[in-house]
Tab-separated table of C-alpha atoms in Angstrom:
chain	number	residue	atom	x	y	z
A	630	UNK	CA	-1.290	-22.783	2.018
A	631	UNK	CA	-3.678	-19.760	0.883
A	632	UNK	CA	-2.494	-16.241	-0.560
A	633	UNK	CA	-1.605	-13.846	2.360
A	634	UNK	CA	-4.572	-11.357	2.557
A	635	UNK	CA	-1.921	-8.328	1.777
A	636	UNK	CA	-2.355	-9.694	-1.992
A	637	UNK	CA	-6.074	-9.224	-2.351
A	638	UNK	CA	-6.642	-6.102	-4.660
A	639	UNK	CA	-9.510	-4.073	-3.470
A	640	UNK	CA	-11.992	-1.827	-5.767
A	641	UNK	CA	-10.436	0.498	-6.821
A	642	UNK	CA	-10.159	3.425	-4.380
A	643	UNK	CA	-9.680	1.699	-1.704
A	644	UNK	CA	-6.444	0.573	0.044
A	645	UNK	CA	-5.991	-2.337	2.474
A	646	UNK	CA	-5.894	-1.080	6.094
A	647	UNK	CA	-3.320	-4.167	7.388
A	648	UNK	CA	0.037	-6.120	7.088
A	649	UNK	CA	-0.790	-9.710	6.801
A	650	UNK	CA	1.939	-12.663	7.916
A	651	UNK	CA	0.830	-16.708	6.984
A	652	UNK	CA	2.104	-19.295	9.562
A	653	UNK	CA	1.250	-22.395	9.377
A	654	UNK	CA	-0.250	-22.973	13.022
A	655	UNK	CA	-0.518	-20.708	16.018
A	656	UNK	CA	2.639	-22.210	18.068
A	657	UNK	CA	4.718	-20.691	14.513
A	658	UNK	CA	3.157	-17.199	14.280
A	659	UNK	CA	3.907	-16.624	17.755
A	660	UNK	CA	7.680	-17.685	17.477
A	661	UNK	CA	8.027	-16.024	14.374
A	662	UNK	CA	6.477	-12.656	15.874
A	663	UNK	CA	8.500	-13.459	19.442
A	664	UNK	CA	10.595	-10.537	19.620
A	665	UNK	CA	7.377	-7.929	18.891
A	666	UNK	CA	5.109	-9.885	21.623
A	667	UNK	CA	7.918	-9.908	24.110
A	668	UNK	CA	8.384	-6.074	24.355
A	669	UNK	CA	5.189	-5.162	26.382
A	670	UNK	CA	2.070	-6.905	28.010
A	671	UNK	CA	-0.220	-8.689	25.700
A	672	UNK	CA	-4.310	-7.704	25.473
A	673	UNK	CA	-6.310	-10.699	24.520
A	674	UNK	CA	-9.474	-10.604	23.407
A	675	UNK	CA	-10.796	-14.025	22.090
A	676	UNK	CA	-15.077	-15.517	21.236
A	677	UNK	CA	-15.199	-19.364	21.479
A	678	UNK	CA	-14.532	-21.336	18.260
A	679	UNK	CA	-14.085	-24.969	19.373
A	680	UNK	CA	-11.690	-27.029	17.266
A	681	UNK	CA	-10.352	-30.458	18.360
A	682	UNK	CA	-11.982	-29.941	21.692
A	683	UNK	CA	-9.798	-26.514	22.220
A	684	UNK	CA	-9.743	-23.266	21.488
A	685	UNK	CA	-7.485	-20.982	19.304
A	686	UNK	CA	-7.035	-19.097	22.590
A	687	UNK	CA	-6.187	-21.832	24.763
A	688	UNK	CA	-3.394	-22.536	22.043
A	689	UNK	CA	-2.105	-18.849	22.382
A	690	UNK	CA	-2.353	-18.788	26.277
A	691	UNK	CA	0.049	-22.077	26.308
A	692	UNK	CA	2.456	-21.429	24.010
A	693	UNK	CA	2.393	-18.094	24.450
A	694	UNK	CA	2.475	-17.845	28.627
A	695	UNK	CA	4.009	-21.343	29.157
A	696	UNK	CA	5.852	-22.222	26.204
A	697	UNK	CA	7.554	-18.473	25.472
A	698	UNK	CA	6.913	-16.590	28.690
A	699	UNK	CA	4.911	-14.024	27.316
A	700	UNK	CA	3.043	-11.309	29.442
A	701	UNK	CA	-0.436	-11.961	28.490
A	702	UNK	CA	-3.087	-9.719	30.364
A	703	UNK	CA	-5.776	-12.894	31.507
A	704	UNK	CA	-8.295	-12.861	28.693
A	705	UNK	CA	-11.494	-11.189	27.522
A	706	UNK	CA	-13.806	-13.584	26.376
A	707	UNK	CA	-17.176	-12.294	24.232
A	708	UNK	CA	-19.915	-14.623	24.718
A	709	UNK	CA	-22.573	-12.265	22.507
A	710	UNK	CA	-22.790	-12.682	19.122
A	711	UNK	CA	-21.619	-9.508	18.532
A	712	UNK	CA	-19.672	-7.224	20.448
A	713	UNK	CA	-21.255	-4.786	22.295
A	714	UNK	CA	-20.376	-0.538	22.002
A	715	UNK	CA	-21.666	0.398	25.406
A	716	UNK	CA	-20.087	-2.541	27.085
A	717	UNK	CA	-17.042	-4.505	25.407
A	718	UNK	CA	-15.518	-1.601	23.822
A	719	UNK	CA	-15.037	0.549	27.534
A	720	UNK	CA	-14.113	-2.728	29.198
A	721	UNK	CA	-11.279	-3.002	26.433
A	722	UNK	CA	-9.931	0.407	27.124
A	723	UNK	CA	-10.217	0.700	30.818
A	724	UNK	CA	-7.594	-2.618	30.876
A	725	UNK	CA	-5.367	-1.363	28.470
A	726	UNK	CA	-5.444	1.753	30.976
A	727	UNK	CA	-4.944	-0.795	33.763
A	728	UNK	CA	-2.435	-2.659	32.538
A	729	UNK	CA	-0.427	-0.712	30.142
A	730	UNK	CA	-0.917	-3.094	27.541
A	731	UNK	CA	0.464	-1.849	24.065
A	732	UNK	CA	0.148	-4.933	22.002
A	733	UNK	CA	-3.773	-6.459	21.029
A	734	UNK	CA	-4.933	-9.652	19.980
A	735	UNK	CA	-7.956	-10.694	18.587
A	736	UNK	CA	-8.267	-14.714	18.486
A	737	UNK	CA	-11.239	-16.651	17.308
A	738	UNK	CA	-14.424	-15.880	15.577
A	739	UNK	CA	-15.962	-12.406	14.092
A	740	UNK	CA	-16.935	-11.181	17.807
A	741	UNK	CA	-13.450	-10.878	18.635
A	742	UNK	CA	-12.282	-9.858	15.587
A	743	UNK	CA	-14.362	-6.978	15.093
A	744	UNK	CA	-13.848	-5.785	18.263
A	745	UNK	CA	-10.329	-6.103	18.356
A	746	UNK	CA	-10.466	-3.395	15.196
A	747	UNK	CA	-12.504	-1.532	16.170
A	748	UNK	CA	-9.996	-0.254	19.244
A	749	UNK	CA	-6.828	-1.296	17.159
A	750	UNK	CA	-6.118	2.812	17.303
A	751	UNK	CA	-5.501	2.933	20.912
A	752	UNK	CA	-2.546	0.046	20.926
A	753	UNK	CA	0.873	0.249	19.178
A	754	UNK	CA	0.309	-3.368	17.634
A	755	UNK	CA	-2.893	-5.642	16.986
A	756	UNK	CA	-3.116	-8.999	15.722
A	757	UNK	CA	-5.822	-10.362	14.141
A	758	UNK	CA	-6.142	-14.139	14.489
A	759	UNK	CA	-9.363	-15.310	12.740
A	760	UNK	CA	-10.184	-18.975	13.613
A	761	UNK	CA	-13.645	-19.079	11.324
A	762	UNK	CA	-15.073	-18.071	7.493
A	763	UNK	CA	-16.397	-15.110	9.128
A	764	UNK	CA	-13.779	-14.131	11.688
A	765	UNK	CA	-11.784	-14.088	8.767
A	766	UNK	CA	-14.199	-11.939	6.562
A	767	UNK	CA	-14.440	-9.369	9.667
A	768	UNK	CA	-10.372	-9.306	9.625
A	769	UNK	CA	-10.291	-8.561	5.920
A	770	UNK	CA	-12.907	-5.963	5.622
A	771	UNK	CA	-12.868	-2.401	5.553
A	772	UNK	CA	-15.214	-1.991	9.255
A	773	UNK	CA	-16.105	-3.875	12.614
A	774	UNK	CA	-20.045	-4.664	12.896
A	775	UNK	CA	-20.980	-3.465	16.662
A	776	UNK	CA	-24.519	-3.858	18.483
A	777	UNK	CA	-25.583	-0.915	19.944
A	778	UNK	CA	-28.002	-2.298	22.754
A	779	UNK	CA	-29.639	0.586	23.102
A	780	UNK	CA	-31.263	0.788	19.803
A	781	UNK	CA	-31.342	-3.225	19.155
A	782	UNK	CA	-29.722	-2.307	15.560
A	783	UNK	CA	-25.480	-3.032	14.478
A	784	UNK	CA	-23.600	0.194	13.571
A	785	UNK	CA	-20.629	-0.016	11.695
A	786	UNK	CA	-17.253	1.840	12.699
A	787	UNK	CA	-15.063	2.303	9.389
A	788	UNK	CA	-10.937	1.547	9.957
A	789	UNK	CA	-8.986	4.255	9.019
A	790	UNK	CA	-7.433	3.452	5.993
A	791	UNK	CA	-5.461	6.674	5.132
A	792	UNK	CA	-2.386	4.740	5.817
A	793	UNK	CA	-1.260	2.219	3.632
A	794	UNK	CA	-0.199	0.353	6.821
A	795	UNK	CA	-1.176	0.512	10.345
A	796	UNK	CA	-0.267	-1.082	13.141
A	797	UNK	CA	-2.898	-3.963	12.606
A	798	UNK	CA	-1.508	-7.564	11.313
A	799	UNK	CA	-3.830	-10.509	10.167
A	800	UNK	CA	-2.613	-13.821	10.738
A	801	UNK	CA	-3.220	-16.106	8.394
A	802	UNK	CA	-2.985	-19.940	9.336
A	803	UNK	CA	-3.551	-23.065	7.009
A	804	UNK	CA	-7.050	-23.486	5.990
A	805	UNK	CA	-7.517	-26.335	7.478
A	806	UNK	CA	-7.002	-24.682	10.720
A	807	UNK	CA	-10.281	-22.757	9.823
A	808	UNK	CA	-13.797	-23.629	11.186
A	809	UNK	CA	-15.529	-23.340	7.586
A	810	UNK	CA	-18.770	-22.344	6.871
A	811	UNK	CA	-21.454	-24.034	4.502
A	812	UNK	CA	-23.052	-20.457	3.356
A	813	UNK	CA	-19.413	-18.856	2.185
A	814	UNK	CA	-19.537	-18.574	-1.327
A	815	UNK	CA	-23.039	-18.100	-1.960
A	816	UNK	CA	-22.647	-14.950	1.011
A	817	UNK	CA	-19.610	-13.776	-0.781
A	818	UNK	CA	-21.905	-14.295	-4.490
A	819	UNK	CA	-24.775	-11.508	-2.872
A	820	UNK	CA	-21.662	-8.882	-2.205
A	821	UNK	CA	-20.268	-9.208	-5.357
A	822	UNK	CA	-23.362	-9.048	-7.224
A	823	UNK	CA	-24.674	-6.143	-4.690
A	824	UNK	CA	-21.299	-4.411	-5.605
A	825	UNK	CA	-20.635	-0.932	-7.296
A	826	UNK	CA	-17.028	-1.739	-8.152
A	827	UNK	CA	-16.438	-2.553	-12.112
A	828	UNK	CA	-14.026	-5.250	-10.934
A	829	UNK	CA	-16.649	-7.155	-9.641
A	830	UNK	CA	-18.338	-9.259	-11.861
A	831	UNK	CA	-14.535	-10.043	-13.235
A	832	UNK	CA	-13.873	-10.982	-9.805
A	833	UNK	CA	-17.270	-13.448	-9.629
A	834	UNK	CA	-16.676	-15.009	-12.803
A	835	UNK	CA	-13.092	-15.566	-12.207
A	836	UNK	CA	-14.183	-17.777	-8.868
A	837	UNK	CA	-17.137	-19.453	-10.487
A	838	UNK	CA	-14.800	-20.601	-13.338
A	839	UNK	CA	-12.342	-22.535	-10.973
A	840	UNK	CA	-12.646	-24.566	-7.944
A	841	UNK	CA	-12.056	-21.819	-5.550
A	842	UNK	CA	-12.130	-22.499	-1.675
A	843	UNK	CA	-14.119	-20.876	0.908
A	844	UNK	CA	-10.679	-18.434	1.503
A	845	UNK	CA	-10.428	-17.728	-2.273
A	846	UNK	CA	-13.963	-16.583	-2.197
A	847	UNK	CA	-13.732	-14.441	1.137
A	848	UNK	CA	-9.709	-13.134	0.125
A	849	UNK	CA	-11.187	-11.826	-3.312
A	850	UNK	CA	-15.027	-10.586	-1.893
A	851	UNK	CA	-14.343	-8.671	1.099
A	852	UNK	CA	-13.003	-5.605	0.279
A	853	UNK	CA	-15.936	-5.191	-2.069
A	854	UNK	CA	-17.767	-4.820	1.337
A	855	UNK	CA	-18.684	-1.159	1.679
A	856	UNK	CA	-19.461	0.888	4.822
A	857	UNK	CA	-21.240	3.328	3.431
A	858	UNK	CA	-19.147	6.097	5.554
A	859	UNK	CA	-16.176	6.988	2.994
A	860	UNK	CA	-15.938	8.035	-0.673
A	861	UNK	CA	-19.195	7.928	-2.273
A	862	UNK	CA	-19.748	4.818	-2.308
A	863	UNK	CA	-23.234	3.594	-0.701
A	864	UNK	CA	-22.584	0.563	2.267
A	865	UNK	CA	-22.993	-2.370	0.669
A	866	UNK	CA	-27.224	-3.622	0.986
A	867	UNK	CA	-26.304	-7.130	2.261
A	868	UNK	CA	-24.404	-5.175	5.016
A	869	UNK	CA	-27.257	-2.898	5.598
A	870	UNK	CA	-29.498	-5.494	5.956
A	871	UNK	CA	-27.955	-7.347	8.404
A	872	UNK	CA	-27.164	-4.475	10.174
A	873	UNK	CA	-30.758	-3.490	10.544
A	874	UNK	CA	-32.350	-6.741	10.395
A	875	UNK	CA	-30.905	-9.655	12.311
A	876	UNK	CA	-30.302	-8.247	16.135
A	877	UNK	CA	-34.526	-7.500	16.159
A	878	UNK	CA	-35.753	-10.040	13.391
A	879	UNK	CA	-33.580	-12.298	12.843
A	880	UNK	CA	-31.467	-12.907	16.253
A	881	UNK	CA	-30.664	-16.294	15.164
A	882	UNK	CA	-28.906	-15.833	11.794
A	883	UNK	CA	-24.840	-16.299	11.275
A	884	UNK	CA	-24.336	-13.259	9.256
A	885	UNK	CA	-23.143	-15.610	6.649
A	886	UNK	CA	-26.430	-17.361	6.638
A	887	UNK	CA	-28.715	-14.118	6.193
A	888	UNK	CA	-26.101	-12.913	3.390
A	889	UNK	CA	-26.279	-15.955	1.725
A	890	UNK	CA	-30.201	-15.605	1.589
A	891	UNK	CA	-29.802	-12.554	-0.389
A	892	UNK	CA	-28.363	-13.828	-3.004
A	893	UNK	CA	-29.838	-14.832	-5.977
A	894	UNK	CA	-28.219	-18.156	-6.800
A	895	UNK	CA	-28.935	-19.116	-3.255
A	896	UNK	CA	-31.240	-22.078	-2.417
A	897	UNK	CA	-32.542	-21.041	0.640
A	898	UNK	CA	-34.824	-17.252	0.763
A	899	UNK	CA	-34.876	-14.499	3.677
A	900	UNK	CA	-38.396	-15.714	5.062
A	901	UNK	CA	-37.100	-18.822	6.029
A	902	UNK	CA	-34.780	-17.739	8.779
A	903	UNK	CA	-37.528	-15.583	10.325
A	904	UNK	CA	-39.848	-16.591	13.173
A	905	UNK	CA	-42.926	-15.125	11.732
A	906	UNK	CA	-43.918	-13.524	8.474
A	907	UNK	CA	-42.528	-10.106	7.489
A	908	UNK	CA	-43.519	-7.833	5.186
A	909	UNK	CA	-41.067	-5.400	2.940
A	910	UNK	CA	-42.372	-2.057	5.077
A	911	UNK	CA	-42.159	-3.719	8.106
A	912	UNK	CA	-38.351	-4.340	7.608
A	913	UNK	CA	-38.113	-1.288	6.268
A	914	UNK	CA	-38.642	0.571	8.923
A	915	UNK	CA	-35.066	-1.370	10.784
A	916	UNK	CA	-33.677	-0.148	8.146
A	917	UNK	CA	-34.950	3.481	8.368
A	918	UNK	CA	-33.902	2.736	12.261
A	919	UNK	CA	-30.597	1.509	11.504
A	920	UNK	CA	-30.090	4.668	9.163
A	921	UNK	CA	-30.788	6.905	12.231
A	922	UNK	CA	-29.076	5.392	14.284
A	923	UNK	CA	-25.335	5.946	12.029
A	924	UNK	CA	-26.515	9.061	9.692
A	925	UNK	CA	-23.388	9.270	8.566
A	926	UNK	CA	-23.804	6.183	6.351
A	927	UNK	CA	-25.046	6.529	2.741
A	928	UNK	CA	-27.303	4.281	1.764
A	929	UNK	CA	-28.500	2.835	-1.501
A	930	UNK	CA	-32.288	4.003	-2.080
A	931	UNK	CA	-35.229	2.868	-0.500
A	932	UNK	CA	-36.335	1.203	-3.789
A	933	UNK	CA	-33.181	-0.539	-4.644
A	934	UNK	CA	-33.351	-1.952	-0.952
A	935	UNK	CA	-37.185	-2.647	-0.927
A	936	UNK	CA	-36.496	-4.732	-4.493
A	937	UNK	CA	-33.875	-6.864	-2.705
A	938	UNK	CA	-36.421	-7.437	-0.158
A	939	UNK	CA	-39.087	-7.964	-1.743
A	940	UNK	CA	-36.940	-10.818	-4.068
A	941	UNK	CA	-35.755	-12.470	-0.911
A	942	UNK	CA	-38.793	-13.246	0.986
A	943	UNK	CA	-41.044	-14.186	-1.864
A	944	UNK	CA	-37.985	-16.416	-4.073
């Protein structure tokens, strides 16, 4: 059984945003949160992860509607690979209106996840039930990655962390319950090595120097994942990047994937996930894009970004 998230400790600065609970499977963490989820009607929002020929969502509908006669509002399912501000985020709040819903819960992969915290504010309870690698990187980090369709570019909406605890829980299940992803640790090596925190090459060399699993390397890397829009620390690049890059270049990256290309002691290099040759100013100028389109964000400079670019497509 991993380490509850709740034990990670972040940069220093920064505070963890959540509770976290472990239960073994999905049937336990809803009978051991039973008397919460049975006070009000239930918001689901779940993204397909198939597992066993299911879904973590079917598994919550069942034993959650049939098994414990929950009130679950019929569920929101994100088929885009990432959730959508114009669109998903309304739709979210217009049911809750609807309904009355109090309680949240985000089920399956990143889409959901981030999505799910990015409203968490409006509801007097979220859960966070992350089903993948990722979905469980988006539950642990410090922001939810939305596409704003408008400008074809991912903005990133920072969780308020001036509590020590909200109202938002992470669920942690049994790893092998986890859809795992080959591109983890060398995703979670670019962060770390991208990272302004002095804990972080103590961090890296800690996990190189044991055989850490894909949750030890995503528990201890992603609250070194800046946003870019608190303190003074600059967003992280490999969150910049795919921010600005992978919804016009490269639309068929995992997140994980393009990350993973970043990093140094990867195999693989940025120009092999693209379509077509790029050069550094053309992808600059997403990331000039991306900067407009969320000027609150501080960025690292140009040349720092350029370098990593530059690296990456010619490795």
């Amino acid at each position: 059984m991993p380490s509850s998230i709740s034990l990670i400790a972040p940069p220093s600065g920064r505070r963890l945003f959540h509770t976290a609970i472990t239960s073994r499977t999905i049937q336990s963490f809803l009978q051991q949160e039973q008397s919460t989820l049975c006070q009000s009607p239930i918001l689901v929002i779940s993204s397909g992860t198939k597992k066993s020929g299911t879904t973590f969502t079917q598994q919550v509908e069942f034993y959650g509607q049939q098994a414990m006669g929950l009130s679950m509002i019929p569920t929101i399912t994100i088929d885009s690979a990432y959730p959508i501000q114009q669109q998903h985020v309304p739709q979210i709040l217009q049911l809750q209106q609807r309904t009355g819903a109090t309680t949240l819960m985000g089920v399956g992969s990143g889409v959901a996840i981030d999505l799910a915290k990015s409203v968490s504010q409006n509801f007097e309870q979220c859960y966070l039930v992350p089903a993948t690698d990722a979905a469980l990187f988006a539950a642990s980090s410090h922001c939810s990655m939305l596409l704003d369709n408008q400008e074809e570019t991912i903005v990133t909406k920072p969780v308020n962390i001036t509590k020590d605890i909200t109202n938002t829980t992470i669920v942690t299940l049994e790893e092998e319950e986890i859809v795992p992803h080959a591109d983890t640790k060398a995703a979670c090596q670019s962060i770390l090595l991208d990272s302004e925190s002095p804990s972080s090459n103590e961090v890296l060399d800690s996990l190189l120097s044991k055989d850490a699993t894909h949750w030890d390397w995503i528990q201890a890397t992603a609250p070194h994942l800046q946003d870019g829009t608190t303190g003074s620390n600059r967003r992280s690049i490999p969150l910049a990047l795919s921010c600005s890059l992978i919804p016009p270049m490269f639309s068929s990256a995992h997140v994980l994937t393009f990350w993973a290309a970043l990093s140094p002691a990867a195999p693989s290099f940025l120009a092999s996930l693209a379509l077509e040759a790029h050069t550094v100013e053309k992808l600059m100028q997403y990331v000039r894009a991306n900067q407009a389109a969320q000027p609150n964000v501080l960025d690292a400079a140009d040349d720092e970004i350029e370098m990593v670019l530059s690296t990456s497509l010619n490795r």
